[in-house]
Short mmCIF file of C-alpha atoms in Angstrom, two decimals:
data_model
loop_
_atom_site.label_atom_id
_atom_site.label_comp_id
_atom_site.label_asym_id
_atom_site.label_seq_id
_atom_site.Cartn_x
_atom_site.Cartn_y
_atom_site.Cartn_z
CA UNK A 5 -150.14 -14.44 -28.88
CA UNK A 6 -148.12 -11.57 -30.58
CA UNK A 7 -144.65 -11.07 -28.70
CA UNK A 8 -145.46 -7.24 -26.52
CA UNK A 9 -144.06 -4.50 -27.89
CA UNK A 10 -143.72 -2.37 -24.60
CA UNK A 11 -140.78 -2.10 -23.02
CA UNK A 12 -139.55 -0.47 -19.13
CA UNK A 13 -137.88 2.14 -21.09
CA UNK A 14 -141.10 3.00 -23.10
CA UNK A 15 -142.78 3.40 -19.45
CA UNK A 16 -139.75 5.51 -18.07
CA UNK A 17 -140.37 7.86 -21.02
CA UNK A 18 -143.94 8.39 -20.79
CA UNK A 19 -143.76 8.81 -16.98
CA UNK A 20 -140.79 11.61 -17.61
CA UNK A 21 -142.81 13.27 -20.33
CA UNK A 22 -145.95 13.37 -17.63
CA UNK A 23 -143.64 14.49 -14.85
CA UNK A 24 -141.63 17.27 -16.71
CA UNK A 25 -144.37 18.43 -19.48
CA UNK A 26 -141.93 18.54 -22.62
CA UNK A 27 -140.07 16.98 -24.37
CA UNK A 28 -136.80 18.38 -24.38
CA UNK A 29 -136.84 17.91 -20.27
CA UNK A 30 -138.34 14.37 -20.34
CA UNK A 31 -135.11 13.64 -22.64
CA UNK A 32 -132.90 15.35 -19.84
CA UNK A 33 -134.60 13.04 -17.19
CA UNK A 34 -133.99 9.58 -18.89
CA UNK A 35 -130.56 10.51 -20.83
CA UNK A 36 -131.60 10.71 -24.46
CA UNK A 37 -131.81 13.14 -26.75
CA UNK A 38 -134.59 15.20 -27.79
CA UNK A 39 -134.93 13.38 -31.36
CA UNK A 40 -134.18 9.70 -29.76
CA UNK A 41 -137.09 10.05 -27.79
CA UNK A 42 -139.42 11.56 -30.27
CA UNK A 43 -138.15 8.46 -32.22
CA UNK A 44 -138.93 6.03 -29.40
CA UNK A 45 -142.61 8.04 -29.06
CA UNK A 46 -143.28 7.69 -32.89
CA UNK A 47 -142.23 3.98 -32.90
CA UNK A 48 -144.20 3.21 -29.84
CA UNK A 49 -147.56 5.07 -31.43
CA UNK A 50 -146.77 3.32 -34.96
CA UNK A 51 -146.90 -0.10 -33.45
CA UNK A 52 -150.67 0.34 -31.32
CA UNK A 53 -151.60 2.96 -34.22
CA UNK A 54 -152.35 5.53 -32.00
CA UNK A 55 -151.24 8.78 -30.75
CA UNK A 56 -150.28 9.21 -27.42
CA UNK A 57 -150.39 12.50 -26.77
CA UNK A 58 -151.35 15.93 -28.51
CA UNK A 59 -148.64 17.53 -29.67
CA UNK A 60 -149.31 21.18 -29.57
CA UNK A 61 -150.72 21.02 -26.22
CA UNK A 62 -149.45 22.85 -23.45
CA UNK A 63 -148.68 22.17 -21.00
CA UNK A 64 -148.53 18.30 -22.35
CA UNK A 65 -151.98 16.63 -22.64
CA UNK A 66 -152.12 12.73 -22.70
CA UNK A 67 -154.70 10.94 -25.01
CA UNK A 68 -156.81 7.94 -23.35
CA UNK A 69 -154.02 5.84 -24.72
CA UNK A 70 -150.85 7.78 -23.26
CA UNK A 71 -153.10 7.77 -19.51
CA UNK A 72 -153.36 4.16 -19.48
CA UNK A 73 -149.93 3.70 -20.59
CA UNK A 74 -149.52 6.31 -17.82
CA UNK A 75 -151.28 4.39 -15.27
CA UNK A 76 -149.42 1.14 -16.18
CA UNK A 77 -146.04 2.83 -15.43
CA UNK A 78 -147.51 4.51 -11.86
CA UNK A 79 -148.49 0.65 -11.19
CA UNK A 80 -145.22 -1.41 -12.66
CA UNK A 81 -142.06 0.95 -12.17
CA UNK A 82 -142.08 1.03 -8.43
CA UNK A 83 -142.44 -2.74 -8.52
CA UNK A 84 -139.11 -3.15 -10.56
CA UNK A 85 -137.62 -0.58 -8.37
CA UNK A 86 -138.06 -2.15 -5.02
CA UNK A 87 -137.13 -5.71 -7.12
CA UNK A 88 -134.12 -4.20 -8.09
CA UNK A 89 -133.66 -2.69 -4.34
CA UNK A 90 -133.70 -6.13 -3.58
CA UNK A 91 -131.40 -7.49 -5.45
CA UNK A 92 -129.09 -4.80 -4.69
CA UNK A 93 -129.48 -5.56 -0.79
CA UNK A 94 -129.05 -9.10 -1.51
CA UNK A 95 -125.20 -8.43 -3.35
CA UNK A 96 -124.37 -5.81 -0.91
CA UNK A 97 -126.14 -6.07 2.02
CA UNK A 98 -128.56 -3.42 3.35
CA UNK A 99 -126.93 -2.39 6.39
CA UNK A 100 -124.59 0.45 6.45
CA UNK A 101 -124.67 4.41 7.46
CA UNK A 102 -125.40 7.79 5.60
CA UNK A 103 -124.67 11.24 7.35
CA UNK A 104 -126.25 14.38 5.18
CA UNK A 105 -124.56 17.58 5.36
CA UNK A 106 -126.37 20.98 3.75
CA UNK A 107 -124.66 24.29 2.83
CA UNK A 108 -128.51 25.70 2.26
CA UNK A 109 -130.99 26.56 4.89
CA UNK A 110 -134.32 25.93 3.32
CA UNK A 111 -133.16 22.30 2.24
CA UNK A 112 -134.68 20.85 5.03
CA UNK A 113 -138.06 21.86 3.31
CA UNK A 114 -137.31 19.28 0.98
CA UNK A 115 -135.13 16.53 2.34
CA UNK A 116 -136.77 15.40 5.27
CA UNK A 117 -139.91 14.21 3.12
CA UNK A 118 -136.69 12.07 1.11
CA UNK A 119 -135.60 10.84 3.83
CA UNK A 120 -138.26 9.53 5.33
CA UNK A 121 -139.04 7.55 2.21
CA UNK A 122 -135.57 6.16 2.65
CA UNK A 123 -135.86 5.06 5.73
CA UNK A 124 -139.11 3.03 4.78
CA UNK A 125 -137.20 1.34 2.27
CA UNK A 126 -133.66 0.93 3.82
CA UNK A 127 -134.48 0.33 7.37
CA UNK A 128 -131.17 -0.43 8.48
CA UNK A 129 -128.90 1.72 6.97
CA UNK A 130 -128.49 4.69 9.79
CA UNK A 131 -129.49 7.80 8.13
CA UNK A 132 -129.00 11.05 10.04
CA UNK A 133 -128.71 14.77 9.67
CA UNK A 134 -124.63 15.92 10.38
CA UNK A 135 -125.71 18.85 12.98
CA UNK A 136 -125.80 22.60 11.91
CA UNK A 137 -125.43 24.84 8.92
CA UNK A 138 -121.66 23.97 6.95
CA UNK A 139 -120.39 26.23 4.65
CA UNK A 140 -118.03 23.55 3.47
CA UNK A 141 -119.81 20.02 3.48
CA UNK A 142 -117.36 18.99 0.89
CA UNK A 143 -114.66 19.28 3.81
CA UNK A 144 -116.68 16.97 5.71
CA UNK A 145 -116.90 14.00 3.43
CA UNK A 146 -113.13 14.28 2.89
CA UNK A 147 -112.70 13.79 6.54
CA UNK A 148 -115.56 10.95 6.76
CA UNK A 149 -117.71 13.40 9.05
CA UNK A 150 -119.96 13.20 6.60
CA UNK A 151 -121.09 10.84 3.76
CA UNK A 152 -123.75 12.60 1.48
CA UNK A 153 -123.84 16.60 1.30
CA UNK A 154 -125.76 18.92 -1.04
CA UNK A 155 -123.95 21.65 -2.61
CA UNK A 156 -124.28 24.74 -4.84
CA UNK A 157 -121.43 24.91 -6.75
CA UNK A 158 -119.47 21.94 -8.16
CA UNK A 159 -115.96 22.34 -7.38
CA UNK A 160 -113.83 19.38 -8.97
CA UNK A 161 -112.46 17.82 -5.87
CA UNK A 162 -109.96 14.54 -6.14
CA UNK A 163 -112.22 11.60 -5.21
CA UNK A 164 -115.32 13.38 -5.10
CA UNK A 165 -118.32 13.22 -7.24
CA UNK A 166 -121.09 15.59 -7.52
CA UNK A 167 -124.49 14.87 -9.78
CA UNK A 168 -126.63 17.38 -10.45
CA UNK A 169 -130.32 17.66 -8.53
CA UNK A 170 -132.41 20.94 -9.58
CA UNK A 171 -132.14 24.34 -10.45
CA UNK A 172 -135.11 26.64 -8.87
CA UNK A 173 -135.85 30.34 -8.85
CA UNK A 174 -134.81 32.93 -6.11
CA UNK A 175 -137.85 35.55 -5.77
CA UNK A 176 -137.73 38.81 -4.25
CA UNK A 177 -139.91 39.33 -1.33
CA UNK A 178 -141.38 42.08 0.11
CA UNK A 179 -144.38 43.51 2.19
CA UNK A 180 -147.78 44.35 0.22
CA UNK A 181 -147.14 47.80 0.83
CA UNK A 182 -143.46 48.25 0.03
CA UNK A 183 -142.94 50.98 -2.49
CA UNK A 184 -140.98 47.87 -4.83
CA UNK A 185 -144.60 45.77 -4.02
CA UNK A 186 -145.21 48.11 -7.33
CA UNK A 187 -142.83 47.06 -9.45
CA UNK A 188 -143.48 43.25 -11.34
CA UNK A 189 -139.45 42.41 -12.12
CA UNK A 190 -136.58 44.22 -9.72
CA UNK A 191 -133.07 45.19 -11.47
CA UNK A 192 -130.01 45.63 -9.17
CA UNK A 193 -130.48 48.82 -9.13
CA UNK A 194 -133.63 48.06 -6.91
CA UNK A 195 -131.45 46.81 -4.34
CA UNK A 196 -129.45 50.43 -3.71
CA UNK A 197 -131.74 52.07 -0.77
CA UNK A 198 -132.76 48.60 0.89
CA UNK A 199 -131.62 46.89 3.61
CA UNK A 200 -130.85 42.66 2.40
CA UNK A 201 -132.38 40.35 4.84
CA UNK A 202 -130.32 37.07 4.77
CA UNK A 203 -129.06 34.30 5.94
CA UNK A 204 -126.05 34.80 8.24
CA UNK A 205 -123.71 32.89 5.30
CA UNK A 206 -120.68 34.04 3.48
CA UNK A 207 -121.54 36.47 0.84
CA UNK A 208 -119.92 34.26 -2.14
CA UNK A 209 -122.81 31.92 -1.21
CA UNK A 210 -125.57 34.28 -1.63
CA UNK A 211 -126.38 33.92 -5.63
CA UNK A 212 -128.45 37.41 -5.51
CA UNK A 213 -125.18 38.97 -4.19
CA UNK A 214 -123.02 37.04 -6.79
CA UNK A 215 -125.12 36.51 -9.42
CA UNK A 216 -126.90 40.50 -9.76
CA UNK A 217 -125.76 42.94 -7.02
CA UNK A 218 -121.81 42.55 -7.15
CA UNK A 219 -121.37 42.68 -10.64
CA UNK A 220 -123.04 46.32 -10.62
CA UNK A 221 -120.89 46.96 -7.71
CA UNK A 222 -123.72 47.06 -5.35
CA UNK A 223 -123.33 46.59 -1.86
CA UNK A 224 -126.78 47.05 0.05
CA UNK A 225 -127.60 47.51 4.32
CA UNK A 226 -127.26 44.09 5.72
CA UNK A 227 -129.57 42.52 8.06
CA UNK A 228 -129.38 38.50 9.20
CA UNK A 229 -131.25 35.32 10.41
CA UNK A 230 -131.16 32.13 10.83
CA UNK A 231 -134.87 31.24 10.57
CA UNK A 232 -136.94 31.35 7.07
CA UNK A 233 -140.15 32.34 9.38
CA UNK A 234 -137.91 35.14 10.98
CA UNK A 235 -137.22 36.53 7.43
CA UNK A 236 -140.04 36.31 6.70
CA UNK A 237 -141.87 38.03 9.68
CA UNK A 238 -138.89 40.89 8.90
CA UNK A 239 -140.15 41.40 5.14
CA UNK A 240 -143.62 41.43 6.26
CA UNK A 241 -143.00 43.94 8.74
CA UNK A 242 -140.93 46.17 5.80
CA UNK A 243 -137.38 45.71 7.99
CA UNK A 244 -136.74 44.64 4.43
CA UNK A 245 -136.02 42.81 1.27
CA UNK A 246 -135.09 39.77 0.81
CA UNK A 247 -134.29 36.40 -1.73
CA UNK A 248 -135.39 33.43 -0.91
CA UNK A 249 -136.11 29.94 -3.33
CA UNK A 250 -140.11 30.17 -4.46
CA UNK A 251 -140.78 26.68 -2.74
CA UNK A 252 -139.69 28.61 0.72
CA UNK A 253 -141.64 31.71 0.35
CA UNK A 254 -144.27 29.84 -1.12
CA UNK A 255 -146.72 28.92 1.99
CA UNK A 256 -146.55 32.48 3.47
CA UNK A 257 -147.28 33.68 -0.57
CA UNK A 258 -150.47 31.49 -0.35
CA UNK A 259 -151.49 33.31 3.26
CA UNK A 260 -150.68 36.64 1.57
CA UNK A 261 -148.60 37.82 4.25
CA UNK A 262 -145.54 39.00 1.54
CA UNK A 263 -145.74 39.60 -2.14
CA UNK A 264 -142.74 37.97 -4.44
CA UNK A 265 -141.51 39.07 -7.81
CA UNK A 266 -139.46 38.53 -10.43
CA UNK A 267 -135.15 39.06 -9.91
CA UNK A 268 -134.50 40.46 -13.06
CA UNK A 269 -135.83 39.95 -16.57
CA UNK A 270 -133.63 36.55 -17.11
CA UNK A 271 -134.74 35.61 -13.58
CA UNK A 272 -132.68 34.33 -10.82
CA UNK A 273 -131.61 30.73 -11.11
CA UNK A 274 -129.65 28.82 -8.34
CA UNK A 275 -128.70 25.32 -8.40
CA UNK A 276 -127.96 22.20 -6.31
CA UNK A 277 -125.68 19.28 -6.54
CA UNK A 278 -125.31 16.31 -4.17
CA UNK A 279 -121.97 15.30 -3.34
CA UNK A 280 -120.20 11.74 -2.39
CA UNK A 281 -117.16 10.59 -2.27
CA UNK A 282 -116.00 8.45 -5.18
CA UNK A 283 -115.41 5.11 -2.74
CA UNK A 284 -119.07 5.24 -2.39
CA UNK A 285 -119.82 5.29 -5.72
CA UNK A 286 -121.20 1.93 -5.72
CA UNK A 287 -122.68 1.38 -2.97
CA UNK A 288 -126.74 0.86 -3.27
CA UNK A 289 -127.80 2.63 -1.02
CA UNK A 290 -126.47 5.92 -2.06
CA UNK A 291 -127.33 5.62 -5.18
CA UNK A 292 -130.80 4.77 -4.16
CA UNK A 293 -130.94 7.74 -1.73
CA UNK A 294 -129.52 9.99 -4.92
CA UNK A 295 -132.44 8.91 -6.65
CA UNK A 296 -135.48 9.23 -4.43
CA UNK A 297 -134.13 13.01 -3.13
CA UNK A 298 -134.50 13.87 -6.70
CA UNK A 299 -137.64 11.90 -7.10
CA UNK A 300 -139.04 13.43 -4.44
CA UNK A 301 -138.41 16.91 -4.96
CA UNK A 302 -139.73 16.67 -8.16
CA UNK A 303 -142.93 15.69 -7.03
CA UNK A 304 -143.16 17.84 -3.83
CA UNK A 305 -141.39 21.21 -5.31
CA UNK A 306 -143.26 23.89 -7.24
CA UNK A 307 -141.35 25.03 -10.19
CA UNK A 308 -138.03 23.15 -10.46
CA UNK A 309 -135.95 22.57 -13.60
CA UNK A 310 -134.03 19.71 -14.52
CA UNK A 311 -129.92 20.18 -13.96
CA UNK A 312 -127.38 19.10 -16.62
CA UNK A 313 -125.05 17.04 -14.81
CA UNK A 314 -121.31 19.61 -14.53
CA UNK A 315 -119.49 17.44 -16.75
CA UNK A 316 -121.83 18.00 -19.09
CA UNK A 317 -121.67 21.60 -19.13
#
């Protein structure tokens, strides 16, 4: 029998061309370049003579041959995965403890799903939540209060490491009938005669402030909570504007309680980093727990975009 052609990598490819949709992002998920992996695609369809997927399609369209290629992945990469968890458990033991810290409010919408997967996987490794809202998690793992935090801004730290997660899009919000419910993409100038609902955090972490208000040396009315839902029920009752990541506004979008739109014509981009210290590095756990948060959100989150990692930038 011929020696198979197909190798893990080939199935990591395919899997991050179905997951992303292009080609330039599936490169971004499993480290190559754009034209490596077209190479690795082109070799791959040379050897079995057939294509695997249309290439002016869009989004991405798999042939028969790239879905069962598809399906073979969905069925053999988890395997090799848990094998590997194994092995890893095995050299290091799989007992140990992970404390998350957040600097952003909706992350919870996303991270608990994560973490429960972890725990499934790594049941003895003690995996908890470090209490409240920090507005400097980094401070935490320097002082072992913490062990794993996600951040917004990387901020080169001696024996910390940050790898990127996702970058999403901030959409305005506002009630059906707001006057600015009329407009399909809001400039700063928008912003002038409304009051900002936000979270009660330090202004330097608000990207709409940061990113589009202060630069125009605007400085709108101020309103705060704590709760996405309270926000929310603020906006709806037109107390309001506000910002808020798509996957957060998202659910009360689908009951049509708000309407959301576009933060300028480049849109509004944020982006988040986890953070560990540098001792840790190794360990498998965190590693593992790196992976399925970004996993995860990728498969839970509407509308995410692949991060460079910062020392790429």
């Amino acid at each position: 029998m011929k020696p198979t052609f197909l190798e893990l990598r080939h199935l990591k490819t395919l899997l991050a061309l179905k997951n992303t949709g292009s080609v330039s992002l599936a490169a971004k998920q499993v480290y190559l370049t754009q034209s490596a992996l077209s190479h690795q695609i082109k070799l791959l369809e040379e050897q079995y003579g057939l294509a695997l997927f249309e290439r002016k399609s869009q989004p991405l369209r798999f042939t028969p041959a790239g879905e069962r290629l598809i399906n073979l992945a969905n069925e053999i990469l988890p395997k090799v995965i848990d094998a590997e968890r194994d092995l890893y458990r095995v050299k290091q033991g799989d007992a140990g403890e992970l404390r998350i810290a957040v600097e952003c409010h909706t992350c919870f919408d996303w991270l608990m799903p994560a973490m429960d997967f972890f725990r499934e996987n790594w049941p003895l490794v003690e995996l908890d939540i470090v209490s409240g809202f920090h507005t400097d998690p980094v401070g935490l793992l320097l002082s072992h209060k913490a062990d794993w935090a996600v951040v917004s801004e990387v901020e080169e730290t001696t024996g910390i490491i940050h790898k990127p997660l996702f970058s999403y899009e901030m959409i305005g919000l506002c009630a059906k009938d707001h006057p600015l419910a009329k407009k399909e993409i809001w400039q700063a100038e928008d912003f002038i005669e409304q009051t900002l609902i936000t979270y009660p955090v330090p202004d330097e972490m608000l990207d709409l402030l940061r990113k589009v208000l202060q630069p125009k040396g605007i400085n709108p009315t101020r309103r705060t909570s704590e709760l996405t839902i309270a926000i929310i029920q603020l906006v709806a009752s037109k107390r309001g504007v506000a910002a808020l990541p798509y996957w957060a506004a998202k659910p009360y979008l689908d009951r049509g309680y708000i309407v959301a739109k576009r933060i300028t014509n480049q849109r509004l981009y944020s982006n988040l980093y986890a953070a560990f210290r540098k001792t840790d590095e190794d360990l498998a756990f965190v590693q593992d727990f790196y992976r399925i948060v970004k996993n995860q959100s990728f498969s839970t989150l509407p509308d995410l975009l692949l991060l460079e990692s910062p020392l790429e930038k």
